[in-house]
């Protein structure tokens, strides 16, 4: 009897070893944990409205997104111009980083010195970019931030390209360019 048990154990081990294949997964226990059921995005579902793709819960904010409470209106621009101040303190302002971001996103139109003479203006692809030191342009940190966030006139929004901290770095650098031009 003992020899029969030994033979059965050896046979089971041989069968298990001979079925082992290193190039493919072996046996899957509970395959639903490995291979999930794919649902069609706009297909039928068990949700009350019958659609798989659901809207986010009202009032939720995406991770990493900070809402901007000032509206994209002329009144909102004026409100930002008078009340909005930088969230960065003097130790957090990095003009080198602000310059790098400015050169990437702004310099092509506004010029690397803020004088409105970027490459696109020089090539006459766009016209009418004013200098930061123009007398009729009383720009402030709030107005610059609002313009970066929403865009203004022909300039589009850069809210998706720059996060909040990067926008404030660019604002700090633009104010430095403005002060350099006014000297």
JSON list of C-alpha atoms in Angstrom, two decimals:
[
{"chain": "A", "resi": 1, "resn": "UNK", "atom": "CA", "xyz": [0.00, 0.00, 0.00]},
{"chain": "A", "resi": 2, "resn": "UNK", "atom": "CA", "xyz": [2.84, 2.38, 0.87]},
{"chain": "A", "resi": 3, "resn": "UNK", "atom": "CA", "xyz": [4.53, 1.73, -2.45]},
{"chain": "A", "resi": 4, "resn": "UNK", "atom": "CA", "xyz": [1.25, 2.47, -4.28]},
{"chain": "A", "resi": 5, "resn": "UNK", "atom": "CA", "xyz": [1.00, 5.83, -2.50]},
{"chain": "A", "resi": 6, "resn": "UNK", "atom": "CA", "xyz": [4.61, 6.61, -3.42]},
{"chain": "A", "resi": 7, "resn": "UNK", "atom": "CA", "xyz": [3.94, 5.72, -7.06]},
{"chain": "A", "resi": 8, "resn": "UNK", "atom": "CA", "xyz": [0.82, 7.96, -7.12]},
{"chain": "A", "resi": 9, "resn": "UNK", "atom": "CA", "xyz": [2.72, 10.87, -5.54]},
{"chain": "A", "resi": 10, "resn": "UNK", "atom": "CA", "xyz": [5.59, 10.52, -8.01]},
{"chain": "A", "resi": 11, "resn": "UNK", "atom": "CA", "xyz": [3.12, 10.32, -10.92]},
{"chain": "A", "resi": 12, "resn": "UNK", "atom": "CA", "xyz": [1.28, 13.45, -9.74]},
{"chain": "A", "resi": 13, "resn": "UNK", "atom": "CA", "xyz": [4.58, 15.34, -9.37]},
{"chain": "A", "resi": 14, "resn": "UNK", "atom": "CA", "xyz": [5.71, 14.22, -12.85]},
{"chain": "A", "resi": 15, "resn": "UNK", "atom": "CA", "xyz": [2.41, 15.28, -14.40]},
{"chain": "A", "resi": 16, "resn": "UNK", "atom": "CA", "xyz": [2.57, 18.67, -12.65]},
{"chain": "A", "resi": 17, "resn": "UNK", "atom": "CA", "xyz": [6.19, 19.26, -13.69]},
{"chain": "A", "resi": 18, "resn": "UNK", "atom": "CA", "xyz": [5.65, 18.10, -17.26]},
{"chain": "A", "resi": 19, "resn": "UNK", "atom": "CA", "xyz": [2.67, 20.47, -17.69]},
{"chain": "A", "resi": 20, "resn": "UNK", "atom": "CA", "xyz": [4.64, 23.48, -16.48]},
{"chain": "A", "resi": 21, "resn": "UNK", "atom": "CA", "xyz": [5.22, 25.96, -19.26]},
{"chain": "A", "resi": 22, "resn": "UNK", "atom": "CA", "xyz": [7.45, 28.96, -18.48]},
{"chain": "A", "resi": 23, "resn": "UNK", "atom": "CA", "xyz": [6.35, 30.95, -21.56]},
{"chain": "A", "resi": 24, "resn": "UNK", "atom": "CA", "xyz": [2.69, 31.04, -20.53]},
{"chain": "A", "resi": 25, "resn": "UNK", "atom": "CA", "xyz": [0.91, 31.38, -17.21]},
{"chain": "A", "resi": 26, "resn": "UNK", "atom": "CA", "xyz": [0.03, 28.13, -15.59]},
{"chain": "A", "resi": 27, "resn": "UNK", "atom": "CA", "xyz": [-3.35, 27.46, -14.12]},
{"chain": "A", "resi": 28, "resn": "UNK", "atom": "CA", "xyz": [-5.46, 30.45, -13.23]},
{"chain": "A", "resi": 29, "resn": "UNK", "atom": "CA", "xyz": [-7.50, 30.24, -10.11]},
{"chain": "A", "resi": 30, "resn": "UNK", "atom": "CA", "xyz": [-10.34, 32.77, -10.20]},
{"chain": "A", "resi": 31, "resn": "UNK", "atom": "CA", "xyz": [-9.59, 34.10, -13.71]},
{"chain": "A", "resi": 32, "resn": "UNK", "atom": "CA", "xyz": [-12.02, 37.01, -13.25]},
{"chain": "A", "resi": 33, "resn": "UNK", "atom": "CA", "xyz": [-9.41, 38.62, -11.03]},
{"chain": "A", "resi": 34, "resn": "UNK", "atom": "CA", "xyz": [-6.91, 38.60, -13.90]},
{"chain": "A", "resi": 35, "resn": "UNK", "atom": "CA", "xyz": [-9.16, 39.22, -16.88]},
{"chain": "A", "resi": 36, "resn": "UNK", "atom": "CA", "xyz": [-11.83, 41.77, -16.08]},
{"chain": "A", "resi": 37, "resn": "UNK", "atom": "CA", "xyz": [-15.02, 41.96, -18.06]},
{"chain": "A", "resi": 38, "resn": "UNK", "atom": "CA", "xyz": [-14.85, 44.86, -20.50]},
{"chain": "A", "resi": 39, "resn": "UNK", "atom": "CA", "xyz": [-17.89, 47.09, -20.65]},
{"chain": "A", "resi": 40, "resn": "UNK", "atom": "CA", "xyz": [-18.74, 49.26, -23.62]},
{"chain": "A", "resi": 41, "resn": "UNK", "atom": "CA", "xyz": [-18.56, 52.92, -22.60]},
{"chain": "A", "resi": 42, "resn": "UNK", "atom": "CA", "xyz": [-21.95, 53.85, -23.97]},
{"chain": "A", "resi": 43, "resn": "UNK", "atom": "CA", "xyz": [-23.42, 50.38, -23.88]},
{"chain": "A", "resi": 44, "resn": "UNK", "atom": "CA", "xyz": [-26.18, 49.10, -21.65]},
{"chain": "A", "resi": 45, "resn": "UNK", "atom": "CA", "xyz": [-25.40, 48.86, -17.96]},
{"chain": "A", "resi": 46, "resn": "UNK", "atom": "CA", "xyz": [-27.04, 48.19, -14.66]},
{"chain": "A", "resi": 47, "resn": "UNK", "atom": "CA", "xyz": [-27.03, 51.89, -13.73]},
{"chain": "A", "resi": 48, "resn": "UNK", "atom": "CA", "xyz": [-30.37, 53.73, -13.45]},
{"chain": "A", "resi": 49, "resn": "UNK", "atom": "CA", "xyz": [-29.90, 55.70, -16.68]},
{"chain": "A", "resi": 50, "resn": "UNK", "atom": "CA", "xyz": [-28.80, 52.55, -18.54]},
{"chain": "A", "resi": 51, "resn": "UNK", "atom": "CA", "xyz": [-25.40, 53.94, -19.62]},
{"chain": "A", "resi": 52, "resn": "UNK", "atom": "CA", "xyz": [-22.01, 52.69, -18.42]},
{"chain": "A", "resi": 53, "resn": "UNK", "atom": "CA", "xyz": [-20.23, 56.08, -18.69]},
{"chain": "A", "resi": 54, "resn": "UNK", "atom": "CA", "xyz": [-21.35, 58.06, -15.67]},
{"chain": "A", "resi": 55, "resn": "UNK", "atom": "CA", "xyz": [-20.90, 61.74, -14.91]},
{"chain": "A", "resi": 56, "resn": "UNK", "atom": "CA", "xyz": [-18.83, 62.61, -11.82]},
{"chain": "A", "resi": 57, "resn": "UNK", "atom": "CA", "xyz": [-20.68, 63.23, -8.59]},
{"chain": "A", "resi": 58, "resn": "UNK", "atom": "CA", "xyz": [-21.85, 66.83, -8.36]},
{"chain": "A", "resi": 59, "resn": "UNK", "atom": "CA", "xyz": [-19.42, 69.05, -6.47]},
{"chain": "A", "resi": 60, "resn": "UNK", "atom": "CA", "xyz": [-16.38, 66.81, -6.94]},
{"chain": "A", "resi": 61, "resn": "UNK", "atom": "CA", "xyz": [-13.05, 68.24, -8.07]},
{"chain": "A", "resi": 62, "resn": "UNK", "atom": "CA", "xyz": [-10.55, 66.21, -10.14]},
{"chain": "A", "resi": 63, "resn": "UNK", "atom": "CA", "xyz": [-7.32, 65.28, -8.39]},
{"chain": "A", "resi": 64, "resn": "UNK", "atom": "CA", "xyz": [-4.65, 67.94, -8.89]},
{"chain": "A", "resi": 65, "resn": "UNK", "atom": "CA", "xyz": [-7.17, 70.55, -10.08]},
{"chain": "A", "resi": 66, "resn": "UNK", "atom": "CA", "xyz": [-7.67, 73.74, -8.11]},
{"chain": "A", "resi": 67, "resn": "UNK", "atom": "CA", "xyz": [-10.79, 75.67, -9.10]},
{"chain": "A", "resi": 68, "resn": "UNK", "atom": "CA", "xyz": [-10.45, 79.34, -10.00]},
{"chain": "A", "resi": 69, "resn": "UNK", "atom": "CA", "xyz": [-13.38, 81.23, -8.53]},
{"chain": "A", "resi": 70, "resn": "UNK", "atom": "CA", "xyz": [-13.15, 84.38, -10.66]},
{"chain": "A", "resi": 71, "resn": "UNK", "atom": "CA", "xyz": [-15.31, 84.27, -13.78]},
{"chain": "A", "resi": 72, "resn": "UNK", "atom": "CA", "xyz": [-14.20, 84.71, -17.37]},
{"chain": "A", "resi": 73, "resn": "UNK", "atom": "CA", "xyz": [-15.89, 88.08, -17.87]},
{"chain": "A", "resi": 74, "resn": "UNK", "atom": "CA", "xyz": [-14.79, 91.69, -18.09]},
{"chain": "A", "resi": 75, "resn": "UNK", "atom": "CA", "xyz": [-15.98, 92.16, -14.51]},
{"chain": "A", "resi": 76, "resn": "UNK", "atom": "CA", "xyz": [-14.02, 89.07, -13.47]},
{"chain": "A", "resi": 77, "resn": "UNK", "atom": "CA", "xyz": [-10.90, 90.45, -15.19]},
{"chain": "A", "resi": 78, "resn": "UNK", "atom": "CA", "xyz": [-11.29, 93.79, -13.35]},
{"chain": "A", "resi": 79, "resn": "UNK", "atom": "CA", "xyz": [-11.88, 91.95, -10.07]},
{"chain": "A", "resi": 80, "resn": "UNK", "atom": "CA", "xyz": [-8.74, 89.86, -10.60]},
{"chain": "A", "resi": 81, "resn": "UNK", "atom": "CA", "xyz": [-6.78, 92.95, -11.58]},
{"chain": "A", "resi": 82, "resn": "UNK", "atom": "CA", "xyz": [-7.61, 94.72, -8.33]},
{"chain": "A", "resi": 83, "resn": "UNK", "atom": "CA", "xyz": [-7.83, 91.90, -5.77]},
{"chain": "A", "resi": 84, "resn": "UNK", "atom": "CA", "xyz": [-5.87, 88.83, -6.91]},
{"chain": "A", "resi": 85, "resn": "UNK", "atom": "CA", "xyz": [-2.35, 88.50, -5.52]},
{"chain": "A", "resi": 86, "resn": "UNK", "atom": "CA", "xyz": [0.29, 85.82, -5.89]},
{"chain": "A", "resi": 87, "resn": "UNK", "atom": "CA", "xyz": [0.10, 82.79, -3.64]},
{"chain": "A", "resi": 88, "resn": "UNK", "atom": "CA", "xyz": [3.91, 82.49, -3.75]},
{"chain": "A", "resi": 89, "resn": "UNK", "atom": "CA", "xyz": [5.98, 84.21, -1.11]},
{"chain": "A", "resi": 90, "resn": "UNK", "atom": "CA", "xyz": [9.34, 85.78, -1.92]},
{"chain": "A", "resi": 91, "resn": "UNK", "atom": "CA", "xyz": [11.25, 82.57, -1.16]},
{"chain": "A", "resi": 92, "resn": "UNK", "atom": "CA", "xyz": [9.14, 80.52, -3.56]},
{"chain": "A", "resi": 93, "resn": "UNK", "atom": "CA", "xyz": [9.53, 82.84, -6.55]},
{"chain": "A", "resi": 94, "resn": "UNK", "atom": "CA", "xyz": [12.00, 81.30, -8.99]},
{"chain": "A", "resi": 95, "resn": "UNK", "atom": "CA", "xyz": [12.70, 83.76, -11.81]},
{"chain": "A", "resi": 96, "resn": "UNK", "atom": "CA", "xyz": [14.87, 81.22, -13.66]},
{"chain": "A", "resi": 97, "resn": "UNK", "atom": "CA", "xyz": [11.99, 78.78, -13.82]},
{"chain": "A", "resi": 98, "resn": "UNK", "atom": "CA", "xyz": [9.59, 81.59, -14.66]},
{"chain": "A", "resi": 99, "resn": "UNK", "atom": "CA", "xyz": [11.88, 82.65, -17.51]},
{"chain": "A", "resi": 100, "resn": "UNK", "atom": "CA", "xyz": [12.06, 79.09, -18.85]},
{"chain": "A", "resi": 101, "resn": "UNK", "atom": "CA", "xyz": [8.27, 78.75, -18.80]},
{"chain": "A", "resi": 102, "resn": "UNK", "atom": "CA", "xyz": [7.83, 82.24, -20.28]},
{"chain": "A", "resi": 103, "resn": "UNK", "atom": "CA", "xyz": [10.22, 81.43, -23.12]},
{"chain": "A", "resi": 104, "resn": "UNK", "atom": "CA", "xyz": [8.33, 78.25, -23.91]},
{"chain": "A", "resi": 105, "resn": "UNK", "atom": "CA", "xyz": [4.76, 79.55, -23.77]},
{"chain": "A", "resi": 106, "resn": "UNK", "atom": "CA", "xyz": [4.85, 83.35, -24.06]},
{"chain": "A", "resi": 107, "resn": "UNK", "atom": "CA", "xyz": [8.06, 84.48, -25.74]},
{"chain": "A", "resi": 108, "resn": "UNK", "atom": "CA", "xyz": [7.00, 83.35, -29.22]},
{"chain": "A", "resi": 109, "resn": "UNK", "atom": "CA", "xyz": [4.38, 86.14, -29.33]},
{"chain": "A", "resi": 110, "resn": "UNK", "atom": "CA", "xyz": [5.29, 88.60, -26.57]},
{"chain": "A", "resi": 111, "resn": "UNK", "atom": "CA", "xyz": [9.06, 88.50, -27.18]},
{"chain": "A", "resi": 112, "resn": "UNK", "atom": "CA", "xyz": [11.73, 87.38, -24.75]},
{"chain": "A", "resi": 113, "resn": "UNK", "atom": "CA", "xyz": [11.96, 90.92, -23.34]},
{"chain": "A", "resi": 114, "resn": "UNK", "atom": "CA", "xyz": [8.19, 91.51, -23.12]},
{"chain": "A", "resi": 115, "resn": "UNK", "atom": "CA", "xyz": [8.31, 94.22, -25.76]},
{"chain": "A", "resi": 116, "resn": "UNK", "atom": "CA", "xyz": [5.72, 92.57, -28.03]},
{"chain": "A", "resi": 117, "resn": "UNK", "atom": "CA", "xyz": [8.32, 91.59, -30.63]},
{"chain": "A", "resi": 118, "resn": "UNK", "atom": "CA", "xyz": [8.22, 87.80, -30.62]},
{"chain": "A", "resi": 119, "resn": "UNK", "atom": "CA", "xyz": [9.10, 85.65, -33.60]},
{"chain": "A", "resi": 120, "resn": "UNK", "atom": "CA", "xyz": [5.50, 85.40, -34.77]},
{"chain": "A", "resi": 121, "resn": "UNK", "atom": "CA", "xyz": [5.12, 89.18, -34.66]},
{"chain": "A", "resi": 122, "resn": "UNK", "atom": "CA", "xyz": [8.38, 89.71, -36.55]},
{"chain": "A", "resi": 123, "resn": "UNK", "atom": "CA", "xyz": [7.24, 87.26, -39.23]},
{"chain": "A", "resi": 124, "resn": "UNK", "atom": "CA", "xyz": [3.87, 89.09, -39.34]},
{"chain": "A", "resi": 125, "resn": "UNK", "atom": "CA", "xyz": [1.91, 85.95, -38.46]},
{"chain": "A", "resi": 126, "resn": "UNK", "atom": "CA", "xyz": [0.10, 87.87, -35.73]},
{"chain": "A", "resi": 127, "resn": "UNK", "atom": "CA", "xyz": [-0.16, 91.60, -35.21]},
{"chain": "A", "resi": 128, "resn": "UNK", "atom": "CA", "xyz": [-0.84, 93.97, -32.34]},
{"chain": "A", "resi": 129, "resn": "UNK", "atom": "CA", "xyz": [0.97, 92.49, -29.35]},
{"chain": "A", "resi": 130, "resn": "UNK", "atom": "CA", "xyz": [1.53, 95.46, -27.01]},
{"chain": "A", "resi": 131, "resn": "UNK", "atom": "CA", "xyz": [4.62, 95.88, -24.88]},
{"chain": "A", "resi": 132, "resn": "UNK", "atom": "CA", "xyz": [4.29, 95.30, -21.14]},
{"chain": "A", "resi": 133, "resn": "UNK", "atom": "CA", "xyz": [5.30, 98.92, -20.43]},
{"chain": "A", "resi": 134, "resn": "UNK", "atom": "CA", "xyz": [2.66, 100.58, -22.65]},
{"chain": "A", "resi": 135, "resn": "UNK", "atom": "CA", "xyz": [1.09, 103.52, -20.83]},
{"chain": "A", "resi": 136, "resn": "UNK", "atom": "CA", "xyz": [-2.49, 102.35, -21.39]},
{"chain": "A", "resi": 137, "resn": "UNK", "atom": "CA", "xyz": [-1.72, 98.90, -20.05]},
{"chain": "A", "resi": 138, "resn": "UNK", "atom": "CA", "xyz": [-1.74, 98.95, -16.28]},
{"chain": "A", "resi": 139, "resn": "UNK", "atom": "CA", "xyz": [-1.15, 95.24, -15.78]},
{"chain": "A", "resi": 140, "resn": "UNK", "atom": "CA", "xyz": [-1.03, 93.69, -12.34]},
{"chain": "A", "resi": 141, "resn": "UNK", "atom": "CA", "xyz": [-0.30, 90.21, -11.03]},
{"chain": "A", "resi": 142, "resn": "UNK", "atom": "CA", "xyz": [-4.03, 89.47, -10.94]},
{"chain": "A", "resi": 143, "resn": "UNK", "atom": "CA", "xyz": [-4.67, 90.63, -14.49]},
{"chain": "A", "resi": 144, "resn": "UNK", "atom": "CA", "xyz": [-1.74, 88.58, -15.80]},
{"chain": "A", "resi": 145, "resn": "UNK", "atom": "CA", "xyz": [-2.92, 85.47, -13.94]},
{"chain": "A", "resi": 146, "resn": "UNK", "atom": "CA", "xyz": [-6.49, 85.92, -15.20]},
{"chain": "A", "resi": 147, "resn": "UNK", "atom": "CA", "xyz": [-5.23, 86.31, -18.76]},
{"chain": "A", "resi": 148, "resn": "UNK", "atom": "CA", "xyz": [-3.04, 83.21, -18.52]},
{"chain": "A", "resi": 149, "resn": "UNK", "atom": "CA", "xyz": [-5.94, 81.24, -17.04]},
{"chain": "A", "resi": 150, "resn": "UNK", "atom": "CA", "xyz": [-8.68, 82.29, -19.47]},
{"chain": "A", "resi": 151, "resn": "UNK", "atom": "CA", "xyz": [-6.86, 83.98, -22.36]},
{"chain": "A", "resi": 152, "resn": "UNK", "atom": "CA", "xyz": [-7.77, 87.37, -23.75]},
{"chain": "A", "resi": 153, "resn": "UNK", "atom": "CA", "xyz": [-8.61, 88.61, -27.25]},
{"chain": "A", "resi": 154, "resn": "UNK", "atom": "CA", "xyz": [-6.60, 86.45, -29.70]},
{"chain": "A", "resi": 155, "resn": "UNK", "atom": "CA", "xyz": [-4.58, 84.81, -26.92]},
{"chain": "A", "resi": 156, "resn": "UNK", "atom": "CA", "xyz": [-5.89, 81.45, -25.81]},
{"chain": "A", "resi": 157, "resn": "UNK", "atom": "CA", "xyz": [-5.94, 79.96, -22.35]},
{"chain": "A", "resi": 158, "resn": "UNK", "atom": "CA", "xyz": [-2.83, 78.32, -20.91]},
{"chain": "A", "resi": 159, "resn": "UNK", "atom": "CA", "xyz": [-4.63, 76.78, -17.93]},
{"chain": "A", "resi": 160, "resn": "UNK", "atom": "CA", "xyz": [-4.08, 73.26, -19.27]},
{"chain": "A", "resi": 161, "resn": "UNK", "atom": "CA", "xyz": [-0.40, 73.79, -20.02]},
{"chain": "A", "resi": 162, "resn": "UNK", "atom": "CA", "xyz": [0.61, 75.43, -16.75]},
{"chain": "A", "resi": 163, "resn": "UNK", "atom": "CA", "xyz": [-0.43, 74.40, -13.26]},
{"chain": "A", "resi": 164, "resn": "UNK", "atom": "CA", "xyz": [-1.20, 77.03, -10.61]},
{"chain": "A", "resi": 165, "resn": "UNK", "atom": "CA", "xyz": [2.34, 77.31, -9.25]},
{"chain": "A", "resi": 166, "resn": "UNK", "atom": "CA", "xyz": [3.82, 77.57, -12.76]},
{"chain": "A", "resi": 167, "resn": "UNK", "atom": "CA", "xyz": [1.32, 80.30, -13.66]},
{"chain": "A", "resi": 168, "resn": "UNK", "atom": "CA", "xyz": [2.43, 82.34, -10.66]},
{"chain": "A", "resi": 169, "resn": "UNK", "atom": "CA", "xyz": [6.08, 81.81, -11.64]},
{"chain": "A", "resi": 170, "resn": "UNK", "atom": "CA", "xyz": [5.30, 83.21, -15.10]},
{"chain": "A", "resi": 171, "resn": "UNK", "atom": "CA", "xyz": [3.39, 86.12, -13.52]},
{"chain": "A", "resi": 172, "resn": "UNK", "atom": "CA", "xyz": [6.44, 86.96, -11.38]},
{"chain": "A", "resi": 173, "resn": "UNK", "atom": "CA", "xyz": [8.68, 86.88, -14.44]},
{"chain": "A", "resi": 174, "resn": "UNK", "atom": "CA", "xyz": [6.29, 89.07, -16.48]},
{"chain": "A", "resi": 175, "resn": "UNK", "atom": "CA", "xyz": [6.27, 91.65, -13.68]},
{"chain": "A", "resi": 176, "resn": "UNK", "atom": "CA", "xyz": [10.10, 91.58, -13.70]},
{"chain": "A", "resi": 177, "resn": "UNK", "atom": "CA", "xyz": [10.08, 92.15, -17.48]},
{"chain": "A", "resi": 178, "resn": "UNK", "atom": "CA", "xyz": [7.62, 95.01, -17.01]},
{"chain": "A", "resi": 179, "resn": "UNK", "atom": "CA", "xyz": [9.86, 96.67, -14.41]},
{"chain": "A", "resi": 180, "resn": "UNK", "atom": "CA", "xyz": [12.92, 96.18, -16.65]},
{"chain": "A", "resi": 181, "resn": "UNK", "atom": "CA", "xyz": [11.14, 97.85, -19.57]},
{"chain": "A", "resi": 182, "resn": "UNK", "atom": "CA", "xyz": [10.03, 100.81, -17.44]},
{"chain": "A", "resi": 183, "resn": "UNK", "atom": "CA", "xyz": [13.61, 101.65, -16.39]}
]
